[in-house]
Short mmCIF file of C-alpha atoms in Angstrom, two decimals:
data_model
loop_
_atom_site.label_atom_id
_atom_site.label_comp_id
_atom_site.label_asym_id
_atom_site.label_seq_id
_atom_site.Cartn_x
_atom_site.Cartn_y
_atom_site.Cartn_z
CA MET A 882 15.84 -27.61 -1.64
CA LEU A 883 13.06 -29.99 -0.58
CA THR A 884 11.33 -27.12 1.23
CA GLU A 885 11.56 -24.81 -1.78
CA THR A 886 10.34 -27.54 -4.10
CA ALA A 887 7.32 -28.13 -1.87
CA TYR A 888 6.73 -24.37 -1.62
CA ASN A 889 6.79 -23.96 -5.40
CA GLN A 890 4.40 -26.88 -5.73
CA ALA A 891 2.06 -25.17 -3.24
CA LEU A 892 2.18 -21.99 -5.33
CA ASP A 893 1.52 -23.99 -8.48
CA TYR A 894 -1.56 -25.42 -6.75
CA LEU A 895 -2.83 -21.96 -5.75
CA TYR A 896 -2.23 -20.54 -9.23
CA SER A 897 -4.02 -23.50 -10.82
CA PHE A 898 -7.28 -21.82 -9.82
CA VAL A 899 -8.68 -18.69 -11.44
CA ASP A 900 -6.55 -15.69 -10.45
CA TYR A 901 -8.40 -12.55 -11.40
CA SER A 902 -5.41 -10.37 -10.53
CA LEU A 903 -3.78 -11.75 -13.69
CA LYS A 904 -6.81 -11.19 -15.91
CA LYS A 905 -7.29 -8.30 -18.31
CA SER A 906 -9.91 -5.72 -17.39
CA SER A 907 -12.39 -7.05 -19.99
CA GLU A 908 -12.31 -10.50 -18.36
CA LEU A 909 -12.35 -9.05 -14.86
CA ALA A 910 -15.55 -7.16 -15.59
CA LYS A 911 -17.33 -10.46 -16.35
CA ALA A 912 -16.09 -12.24 -13.21
CA ASP A 913 -18.57 -14.02 -10.95
CA PHE A 914 -17.83 -12.44 -7.58
CA ASN A 915 -19.93 -13.65 -4.65
CA LEU A 916 -19.38 -14.66 -1.02
CA ASP A 917 -21.16 -18.01 -1.04
CA ARG A 918 -18.04 -20.03 -1.90
CA MET A 919 -16.03 -18.36 0.86
CA ARG A 920 -18.71 -19.01 3.46
CA VAL A 921 -18.90 -22.71 2.56
CA LEU A 922 -15.11 -23.13 2.60
CA LEU A 923 -14.64 -21.31 5.90
CA ALA A 924 -17.45 -23.27 7.55
CA ALA A 925 -15.68 -26.48 6.50
CA LEU A 926 -12.48 -25.15 8.08
CA GLY A 927 -14.22 -24.41 11.37
CA SER A 928 -14.91 -20.69 10.77
CA PRO A 929 -11.36 -19.53 11.66
CA GLU A 930 -12.19 -15.89 10.85
CA GLN A 931 -14.43 -15.81 13.94
CA LYS A 932 -11.73 -16.83 16.42
CA TYR A 933 -10.09 -13.41 16.82
CA PRO A 934 -11.12 -9.75 16.53
CA SER A 935 -10.50 -8.20 13.15
CA LEU A 936 -10.25 -4.76 11.59
CA HIS A 937 -11.48 -4.68 7.98
CA VAL A 938 -9.92 -2.14 5.62
CA ALA A 939 -11.11 -1.05 2.17
CA GLY A 940 -10.16 1.89 -0.01
CA THR A 941 -8.49 2.90 -3.24
CA LYS A 942 -5.20 4.19 -1.83
CA GLY A 943 -3.58 4.03 1.58
CA LYS A 944 -4.96 0.61 2.57
CA GLY A 945 -1.52 -0.95 2.98
CA SER A 946 -0.03 1.97 4.88
CA THR A 947 -3.07 2.16 7.16
CA CYS A 948 -2.83 -1.59 7.81
CA ALA A 949 0.88 -1.77 8.62
CA LEU A 950 0.58 -2.27 12.36
CA ARG A 951 2.04 -4.90 14.73
CA THR A 952 -0.53 -7.69 14.54
CA GLY A 953 -1.87 -10.30 12.16
CA LEU A 954 -2.02 -8.82 8.66
CA TYR A 955 -3.63 -10.10 5.49
CA THR A 956 -2.90 -7.99 2.41
CA SER A 957 -2.48 -8.25 -1.35
CA PRO A 958 -0.82 -8.33 -3.76
CA HIS A 959 2.68 -9.30 -2.67
CA LEU A 960 5.82 -7.54 -3.87
CA GLN A 961 8.49 -10.23 -4.07
CA ASP A 962 7.27 -13.37 -2.29
CA TYR A 963 3.73 -14.76 -2.03
CA VAL A 964 4.04 -15.28 1.73
CA GLU A 965 4.16 -11.49 2.25
CA ARG A 966 0.36 -11.59 2.02
CA ILE A 967 0.03 -13.35 5.40
CA GLN A 968 2.01 -11.86 8.29
CA ILE A 969 2.09 -11.82 12.08
CA ASP A 970 3.98 -9.00 13.81
CA GLY A 971 5.56 -8.08 10.51
CA GLN A 972 6.89 -11.58 9.82
CA PRO A 973 5.48 -13.45 6.82
CA VAL A 974 4.27 -17.02 7.18
CA SER A 975 7.23 -19.29 6.40
CA HIS A 976 7.43 -21.34 3.22
CA VAL A 977 7.11 -24.52 5.31
CA GLN A 978 4.02 -23.21 7.09
CA LEU A 979 2.35 -22.17 3.83
CA VAL A 980 2.92 -25.66 2.42
CA GLU A 981 1.32 -27.16 5.55
CA LEU A 982 -1.65 -24.80 5.32
CA VAL A 983 -2.21 -25.63 1.66
CA GLU A 984 -2.21 -29.35 2.46
CA GLN A 985 -4.78 -28.77 5.22
CA VAL A 986 -7.23 -26.96 2.96
CA LYS A 987 -6.91 -29.12 -0.18
CA PRO A 988 -9.66 -31.63 0.75
CA HIS A 989 -12.07 -28.82 1.62
CA VAL A 990 -11.21 -26.83 -1.51
CA ALA A 991 -11.95 -29.90 -3.63
CA ALA A 992 -15.51 -29.91 -2.26
CA VAL A 993 -16.29 -26.31 -3.28
CA PRO A 994 -16.54 -25.70 -7.06
CA GLN A 995 -15.17 -22.57 -8.76
CA LEU A 996 -13.02 -21.26 -5.92
CA THR A 997 -10.43 -18.68 -6.95
CA THR A 998 -6.78 -18.22 -6.03
CA PHE A 999 -7.63 -15.16 -3.93
CA GLU A 1000 -10.46 -16.90 -2.08
CA ILE A 1001 -8.25 -19.85 -1.15
CA THR A 1002 -5.40 -17.57 -0.08
CA THR A 1003 -7.81 -15.54 2.05
CA ALA A 1004 -8.93 -18.74 3.77
CA LEU A 1005 -5.27 -19.68 4.35
CA GLY A 1006 -4.72 -16.34 6.07
CA PHE A 1007 -7.76 -16.70 8.31
CA LEU A 1008 -6.74 -20.26 9.22
CA TYR A 1009 -3.14 -19.29 9.99
CA PHE A 1010 -4.19 -16.44 12.27
CA ALA A 1011 -6.52 -18.74 14.19
CA GLN A 1012 -3.87 -21.44 14.59
CA GLN A 1013 -1.33 -18.89 15.80
CA ASN A 1014 -3.78 -17.38 18.31
CA VAL A 1015 -3.35 -13.78 17.17
CA GLU A 1016 -4.84 -11.16 19.46
CA ALA A 1017 -6.23 -9.30 16.46
CA ALA A 1018 -5.94 -9.32 12.68
CA VAL A 1019 -6.06 -6.52 10.15
CA ILE A 1020 -7.73 -7.71 6.96
CA GLU A 1021 -7.22 -5.72 3.77
CA VAL A 1022 -9.78 -5.91 0.97
CA GLY A 1023 -8.40 -7.19 -2.32
CA LEU A 1024 -10.76 -5.50 -4.79
CA GLY A 1025 -13.77 -3.33 -4.08
CA GLY A 1026 -15.37 -4.42 -0.84
CA ARG A 1027 -18.99 -5.55 -1.20
CA LEU A 1028 -18.19 -8.83 -2.96
CA ASP A 1029 -14.56 -9.18 -1.94
CA ALA A 1030 -13.61 -12.55 -0.44
CA THR A 1031 -12.57 -10.85 2.81
CA ASN A 1032 -16.07 -9.47 3.36
CA VAL A 1033 -17.15 -12.54 5.32
CA VAL A 1034 -15.64 -11.15 8.53
CA THR A 1035 -17.62 -9.37 11.21
CA PRO A 1036 -14.97 -6.88 12.33
CA ARG A 1037 -14.61 -4.67 15.37
CA VAL A 1038 -14.35 -1.73 12.98
CA SER A 1039 -14.65 -1.18 9.24
CA VAL A 1040 -12.11 1.22 7.75
CA ILE A 1041 -12.35 3.02 4.42
CA THR A 1042 -9.25 4.84 3.23
CA SER A 1043 -8.95 7.48 0.51
CA LEU A 1044 -11.21 6.78 -2.48
CA SER A 1045 -10.29 7.65 -6.05
CA TYR A 1046 -10.65 6.25 -9.56
CA ASP A 1047 -9.27 2.71 -9.99
CA HIS A 1048 -10.49 -0.67 -11.28
CA MET A 1049 -13.34 1.20 -12.96
CA ALA A 1050 -14.23 -1.73 -15.25
CA VAL A 1051 -15.36 -3.60 -12.13
CA LEU A 1052 -16.25 -0.92 -9.58
CA GLY A 1053 -17.80 1.75 -11.81
CA ASN A 1054 -16.67 4.97 -13.45
CA THR A 1055 -17.92 7.45 -10.86
CA LEU A 1056 -16.88 8.05 -7.27
CA THR A 1057 -20.49 7.41 -6.27
CA LEU A 1058 -20.37 3.89 -7.70
CA ILE A 1059 -16.86 3.19 -6.37
CA ALA A 1060 -17.82 4.42 -2.90
CA GLY A 1061 -20.92 2.22 -3.01
CA GLU A 1062 -18.75 -0.86 -3.61
CA LYS A 1063 -16.30 0.11 -0.85
CA ALA A 1064 -19.17 0.86 1.53
CA GLY A 1065 -20.19 -2.76 1.13
CA ILE A 1066 -17.88 -3.61 4.04
CA ILE A 1067 -19.97 -1.50 6.44
CA LYS A 1068 -21.85 -3.87 8.75
CA PRO A 1069 -25.00 -3.11 10.80
CA GLY A 1070 -24.06 -1.56 14.13
CA ILE A 1071 -20.30 -1.93 13.55
CA PRO A 1072 -18.26 1.31 13.86
CA VAL A 1073 -16.82 2.62 10.62
CA VAL A 1074 -13.85 4.99 10.27
CA SER A 1075 -13.18 6.88 7.06
CA SER A 1076 -10.24 8.93 5.83
CA PRO A 1077 -11.10 12.40 4.49
CA GLN A 1078 -13.07 11.93 1.26
CA ASN A 1079 -14.18 13.84 -1.79
CA ASP A 1080 -17.71 15.13 -1.16
CA GLU A 1081 -19.20 12.75 -3.74
CA ALA A 1082 -17.74 9.70 -1.98
CA ARG A 1083 -18.39 11.03 1.54
CA VAL A 1084 -22.13 11.41 0.89
CA VAL A 1085 -22.36 7.73 -0.07
CA LEU A 1086 -20.45 6.55 3.00
CA GLU A 1087 -22.59 8.70 5.30
CA ARG A 1088 -25.79 7.38 3.72
CA VAL A 1089 -24.80 3.71 3.98
CA ALA A 1090 -23.53 4.13 7.55
CA LYS A 1091 -26.82 5.77 8.55
CA GLU A 1092 -28.88 3.05 6.86
CA ARG A 1093 -26.95 0.35 8.71
CA GLN A 1094 -26.84 2.28 11.99
CA ALA A 1095 -23.05 2.05 11.94
CA PRO A 1096 -21.43 4.89 13.92
CA LEU A 1097 -19.26 6.84 11.46
CA THR A 1098 -16.03 8.60 12.41
CA LEU A 1099 -14.73 10.85 9.65
CA VAL A 1100 -11.05 11.71 10.02
CA GLY A 1101 -10.55 15.43 9.49
CA ARG A 1102 -13.98 16.17 10.95
CA ASP A 1103 -14.50 14.02 14.05
CA VAL A 1104 -10.84 13.15 14.59
CA LEU A 1105 -8.38 15.92 13.83
CA PHE A 1106 -4.74 15.66 12.90
CA ALA A 1107 -1.83 17.97 12.27
CA ALA A 1108 1.52 17.33 10.62
CA GLY A 1109 4.66 18.10 12.59
CA GLU A 1110 8.31 17.95 11.66
CA HIS A 1111 9.51 15.83 8.78
CA SER A 1112 12.84 14.59 7.43
CA LEU A 1113 14.09 11.63 5.44
CA ASP A 1114 14.01 9.67 8.71
CA GLY A 1115 10.24 10.07 9.11
CA GLN A 1116 7.66 12.53 10.37
CA THR A 1117 5.49 13.34 13.36
CA LEU A 1118 1.83 14.15 13.67
CA SER A 1119 -0.67 14.88 16.41
CA VAL A 1120 -4.12 13.31 16.53
CA SER A 1121 -7.00 14.46 18.71
CA SER A 1122 -10.77 14.50 18.97
CA LYS A 1123 -12.65 17.52 17.66
CA GLN A 1124 -14.01 18.34 21.10
CA LYS A 1125 -10.52 18.63 22.55
CA ALA A 1126 -8.77 20.18 19.60
CA GLY A 1127 -9.50 23.76 20.65
CA GLY A 1128 -10.08 24.92 17.10
CA ARG A 1129 -6.66 23.81 15.95
CA LYS A 1130 -7.95 21.70 13.08
CA GLN A 1131 -5.44 21.36 10.27
CA GLU A 1132 -6.23 19.35 7.16
CA ALA A 1133 -3.52 17.24 5.55
CA GLY A 1134 -2.94 19.79 2.83
CA GLY A 1135 -2.42 22.64 5.28
CA ARG A 1136 0.85 24.18 6.33
CA ARG A 1137 3.15 22.20 8.61
CA GLN A 1138 3.67 23.55 12.12
CA GLU A 1139 6.80 23.25 14.22
CA ALA A 1140 7.16 20.12 16.35
CA GLY A 1141 7.43 22.26 19.47
CA SER A 1142 3.95 23.68 19.01
CA ARG A 1143 2.60 20.17 18.43
CA LYS A 1144 4.22 19.01 21.66
CA GLN A 1145 2.75 21.96 23.53
CA GLU A 1146 -0.72 21.15 22.15
CA ALA A 1147 -0.37 17.59 23.41
CA GLU A 1148 0.54 18.87 26.87
CA ASN A 1149 -2.47 21.19 26.91
CA ASN A 1150 -4.79 18.51 25.52
CA GLN A 1151 -4.84 15.26 27.45
CA GLU A 1152 -6.57 13.38 24.62
CA SER A 1153 -4.10 14.43 21.95
CA VAL A 1154 -1.34 11.99 21.04
CA ILE A 1155 1.93 12.62 19.22
CA LEU A 1156 2.89 9.87 16.77
CA ARG A 1157 6.06 9.33 14.80
CA VAL A 1158 6.02 7.28 11.58
CA PRO A 1159 8.93 6.35 9.30
CA LEU A 1160 6.65 6.53 6.22
CA LEU A 1161 7.10 9.74 4.23
CA GLY A 1162 4.58 12.04 2.60
CA GLN A 1163 1.67 14.15 3.70
CA HIS A 1164 -0.76 11.37 2.68
CA GLN A 1165 0.92 9.12 5.25
CA VAL A 1166 -0.12 11.60 7.94
CA VAL A 1167 -3.73 10.98 6.85
CA ASN A 1168 -3.17 7.21 6.81
CA ALA A 1169 -1.63 7.27 10.29
CA ALA A 1170 -4.48 9.37 11.69
CA THR A 1171 -6.97 6.96 10.12
CA ALA A 1172 -5.18 3.94 11.60
CA TYR A 1173 -5.14 5.56 15.05
CA ALA A 1174 -8.85 6.44 14.84
CA ALA A 1175 -9.63 2.87 13.75
CA LEU A 1176 -7.78 1.40 16.72
CA LYS A 1177 -9.69 3.63 19.09
CA ALA A 1178 -13.02 2.81 17.46
CA SER A 1179 -12.29 -0.94 17.57
CA GLY A 1180 -12.44 -1.07 21.34
CA LEU A 1181 -9.25 -3.14 21.46
CA LYS A 1182 -7.31 -2.45 24.62
CA VAL A 1183 -4.15 -0.95 23.19
CA SER A 1184 -2.41 1.79 25.16
CA ASP A 1185 -1.18 4.97 23.51
CA ALA A 1186 2.36 3.98 24.53
CA ALA A 1187 1.99 0.71 22.62
CA VAL A 1188 0.45 2.54 19.68
CA ARG A 1189 3.33 5.02 19.56
CA LYS A 1190 5.83 2.17 19.62
CA GLY A 1191 3.96 0.36 16.86
CA PHE A 1192 3.71 3.41 14.60
CA ALA A 1193 7.41 4.19 15.08
CA GLY A 1194 8.31 0.66 13.95
CA VAL A 1195 6.11 0.52 10.86
CA THR A 1196 7.75 -0.59 7.61
CA TRP A 1197 5.97 -0.75 4.28
CA PRO A 1198 8.23 -1.38 1.26
CA CYS A 1199 7.89 0.57 -1.96
CA ARG A 1200 5.89 3.41 -0.42
CA PHE A 1201 8.24 6.30 -1.17
CA GLU A 1202 11.02 3.96 -0.05
CA ILE A 1203 14.38 5.70 -0.45
CA VAL A 1204 16.72 2.78 -1.07
CA ARG A 1205 19.62 5.16 -1.70
CA ARG A 1206 19.81 8.58 -0.17
CA PRO A 1207 21.57 11.47 -1.87
CA VAL A 1208 25.17 11.32 -0.66
CA PRO A 1209 28.34 13.01 -1.91
CA ARG A 1210 30.54 10.88 -4.10
CA PRO A 1211 34.05 10.57 -2.59
CA PRO A 1212 36.91 11.83 -4.75
CA CYS A 1213 38.46 8.34 -4.73
CA GLY A 1214 35.25 6.54 -5.74
CA ASN A 1215 35.29 4.66 -2.40
CA ARG A 1216 32.67 1.87 -2.59
CA ASP A 1217 32.44 1.76 1.20
CA TYR A 1218 31.11 5.29 1.28
CA LEU A 1219 27.70 4.28 -0.08
CA ALA A 1220 27.52 1.63 2.63
CA GLY A 1221 28.02 4.32 5.24
CA THR A 1222 31.49 3.17 6.30
CA GLY A 1223 33.57 5.65 4.36
CA THR A 1224 34.05 9.39 4.60
CA ALA A 1225 34.43 12.13 2.03
CA THR A 1226 35.12 15.83 2.00
CA LEU A 1227 32.52 17.92 0.22
CA GLU A 1228 33.99 20.01 -2.56
CA PRO A 1229 32.26 22.68 -4.64
CA GLY A 1230 30.60 21.12 -7.66
CA LEU A 1231 31.35 17.55 -6.57
CA PRO A 1232 28.91 15.13 -8.28
CA ARG A 1233 26.45 13.40 -6.01
CA GLU A 1234 25.10 9.87 -6.14
CA PRO A 1235 21.45 10.12 -7.23
CA PRO A 1236 18.68 9.21 -4.81
CA VAL A 1237 16.81 6.03 -5.76
CA ILE A 1238 13.14 5.94 -4.71
CA LEU A 1239 10.68 3.07 -5.06
CA ASP A 1240 6.97 3.88 -4.99
CA SER A 1241 3.74 1.99 -5.69
CA ALA A 1242 1.65 4.88 -7.04
CA HIS A 1243 -0.54 3.51 -9.83
CA ASN A 1244 -3.34 5.97 -10.53
CA GLN A 1245 -3.63 9.73 -11.05
CA ASP A 1246 -4.58 10.50 -7.46
CA SER A 1247 -1.62 8.61 -6.00
CA PHE A 1248 0.71 10.25 -8.54
CA GLU A 1249 -0.49 13.67 -7.41
CA LYS A 1250 0.32 12.67 -3.81
CA LEU A 1251 3.70 11.38 -5.00
CA ALA A 1252 4.37 14.71 -6.70
CA GLN A 1253 3.65 16.57 -3.46
CA THR A 1254 5.92 14.24 -1.48
CA LEU A 1255 8.75 14.77 -3.97
CA GLU A 1256 8.29 18.51 -3.61
CA ASP A 1257 8.39 18.22 0.20
CA TYR A 1258 11.60 16.19 0.31
CA PHE A 1259 13.40 16.90 -2.98
CA PRO A 1260 12.11 20.28 -4.19
CA GLY A 1261 12.89 21.09 -7.80
CA ARG A 1262 15.09 18.08 -8.57
CA PRO A 1263 14.50 16.55 -12.01
CA ILE A 1264 13.34 12.94 -12.25
CA ILE A 1265 14.27 9.97 -14.37
CA LEU A 1266 11.15 7.84 -14.06
CA ILE A 1267 11.12 4.07 -14.50
CA PHE A 1268 7.50 3.59 -15.46
CA GLY A 1269 5.27 0.66 -16.29
CA SER A 1270 1.54 0.23 -15.98
CA SER A 1271 -1.36 -2.15 -16.36
CA GLU A 1272 -3.38 -1.79 -19.55
CA ASP A 1273 -6.45 -0.37 -17.81
CA LYS A 1274 -4.69 2.52 -16.04
CA ASP A 1275 -4.74 6.24 -16.87
CA VAL A 1276 -1.15 6.54 -18.11
CA ALA A 1277 -1.60 10.13 -19.32
CA GLY A 1278 -3.06 11.23 -15.99
CA MET A 1279 -0.20 9.69 -14.02
CA LEU A 1280 2.55 11.18 -16.19
CA ALA A 1281 0.84 14.58 -16.27
CA ALA A 1282 1.00 14.76 -12.45
CA LEU A 1283 4.81 14.73 -12.66
CA LYS A 1284 5.21 16.43 -16.03
CA GLY A 1285 7.04 19.51 -14.75
CA ARG A 1286 9.70 17.37 -13.05
CA LEU A 1287 10.25 14.64 -15.64
CA LYS A 1288 13.56 14.72 -17.47
CA LEU A 1289 13.02 11.29 -18.99
CA VAL A 1290 10.53 8.42 -18.77
CA LEU A 1291 12.00 4.96 -19.18
CA ALA A 1292 9.00 2.91 -20.25
CA THR A 1293 9.29 -0.70 -19.19
CA LYS A 1294 7.15 -3.78 -18.65
CA ALA A 1295 6.72 -6.14 -15.72
CA VAL A 1296 6.38 -9.88 -16.17
CA HIS A 1297 2.60 -9.68 -15.84
CA PRO A 1298 -0.17 -10.46 -18.34
CA ARG A 1299 -1.91 -7.11 -17.78
CA ALA A 1300 1.20 -5.02 -18.43
CA ILE A 1301 0.98 -2.44 -21.21
CA GLU A 1302 3.63 -2.43 -23.93
CA PRO A 1303 6.43 0.14 -23.37
CA GLU A 1304 5.97 1.59 -26.85
CA LYS A 1305 2.42 2.66 -25.98
CA ILE A 1306 3.72 4.43 -22.89
CA VAL A 1307 6.31 6.24 -25.02
CA GLU A 1308 3.57 7.40 -27.41
CA THR A 1309 1.48 8.76 -24.53
CA ALA A 1310 4.46 10.52 -22.97
CA ASN A 1311 5.41 12.13 -26.28
CA ARG A 1312 1.87 13.45 -26.73
CA LEU A 1313 2.29 15.16 -23.35
CA GLY A 1314 5.59 16.66 -24.45
CA VAL A 1315 7.61 14.39 -22.16
CA ARG A 1316 10.80 12.68 -23.35
CA ALA A 1317 10.52 8.91 -23.19
CA GLU A 1318 12.21 5.78 -24.43
CA ALA A 1319 11.46 2.08 -24.16
CA ALA A 1320 13.72 0.12 -21.80
CA ALA A 1321 12.78 -3.49 -21.14
CA PRO A 1322 13.06 -5.68 -19.23
CA VAL A 1323 12.99 -3.90 -15.87
CA GLU A 1324 16.66 -4.68 -15.09
CA VAL A 1325 17.66 -2.82 -18.27
CA ALA A 1326 15.52 0.18 -17.29
CA LEU A 1327 17.15 0.37 -13.85
CA GLY A 1328 20.66 0.15 -15.29
CA ARG A 1329 19.87 2.84 -17.87
CA ALA A 1330 18.40 5.14 -15.21
CA LEU A 1331 21.41 4.78 -12.92
CA ASP A 1332 23.82 5.47 -15.78
CA LEU A 1333 21.94 8.57 -16.90
CA ALA A 1334 21.55 9.96 -13.38
CA ALA A 1335 25.17 9.43 -12.33
CA GLY A 1336 26.56 12.85 -11.56
CA GLY A 1337 23.60 14.67 -13.05
CA GLY A 1338 21.60 15.45 -9.93
CA GLU A 1339 18.43 13.65 -11.05
CA ILE A 1340 16.29 11.39 -8.90
CA VAL A 1341 15.80 7.80 -10.06
CA LEU A 1342 12.16 6.98 -9.34
CA SER A 1343 10.15 3.83 -10.00
CA ALA A 1344 6.34 4.13 -10.05
CA GLY A 1345 3.25 3.38 -12.12
CA SER A 1346 2.85 -0.29 -11.29
CA MET A 1347 3.43 -2.23 -8.10
CA PHE A 1348 4.62 -5.12 -10.24
CA VAL A 1349 7.25 -2.98 -12.00
CA THR A 1350 8.46 -1.47 -8.73
CA ALA A 1351 8.68 -4.94 -7.17
CA GLU A 1352 10.93 -6.03 -10.03
CA VAL A 1353 13.01 -2.85 -9.68
CA LYS A 1354 13.42 -3.61 -5.98
CA THR A 1355 14.60 -7.15 -6.75
CA ALA A 1356 17.02 -5.87 -9.40
CA TRP A 1357 18.34 -3.20 -7.01
CA GLU A 1358 18.95 -5.77 -4.30
CA LYS A 1359 20.83 -8.03 -6.72
CA LEU A 1360 22.91 -5.07 -7.83
CA ASN A 1361 23.85 -4.08 -4.30
CA PHE A 1362 24.03 -7.38 -2.44
CA SER A 1363 25.37 -9.83 -5.03
#
């Protein structure tokens, strides 16, 4: 209890500063973002960010999945516990350690006016990695890139994942402007790796990289990848350089080839590597290829065997996370069956327990990728969508991406100051011709979805806001482990 009290006091301290993640878009647009405060604070702490090699990752979507490798990891926001933001080898900093870190930085924070919650947390991450002697750290941008608090690092490689429209009040309302902000992490002479991009964004990245003499590797052009087999247990892909690919280039949206042909290509091509990842969806093939290309460009001495092991062990919650697979319901209603300890005989027409999927898609582009993933793994099945969103998001665009599959939208609201009211979501859904009803709080929405889907063959899906899906995950865990 003493530890948890101290931990909560540490969080209260961090949240006592300005936290722009909790501000409405109108306030966010007026924020004073600059790197001067971070540089002063880190200098006072002994410049911990310089004590280990880092990989710096910006982008609109795919940052988290690209970052999820076995090393130091700084990411945001968290899903269920603040300490998730600072991890080493997949293990978050402990509550005790976070309290100790906060106490260490307090005197230095007091000497730097106008620091924000995110800036202080970023410094905590850098300090923790230095104290723990990490071999490398992957640092994820919080917002944008150019003026983000993380942009004080001089990385081994800068990584830019898929760019699309998000946070437009701050970053701009065109891909050119958004790409310009993301390209702000490109450093003179430092290699940069980019996921495949829309032409408008790609031109900006190429221009900035050329201006700063930063060697650019574009995945899909300079590093090729091909999807292999896929199942609910994961998927495989091959990655190779263009020079060794033998004309076998296959973009992420192309047809999948059999695993055997991928294996044969690897045998014929010494520089091709076969990777297996538990993360599902064609976009995760792109993210994995980008992560692999970034590791190679970083110059870190990591063998392909170690890389394969790391990719195979990746976990990233609420990224098409299937917390309940579709399984037949036993005639006796055996509770143990869902836990995998019971057995049942399939009978014609026997109702099935609905799949429950948690996803963090929160803009139109990510919803379109979510729609494709649903089609790959659950073709044609109707969806009961638990949906909430921040006020500045394109609700109509997100719902339209799934319109043909939506049986019902359960509009809900996370405990977050930027959350839109469920009634406004219902109005938008109705204008699209989609059935919707308000169901708040989130626990009520989950219970309603499970009741409606029982025996009906629908998928229960949570998406639209990371904050909503985090609350759904917590409610699901209470339901199943209480």
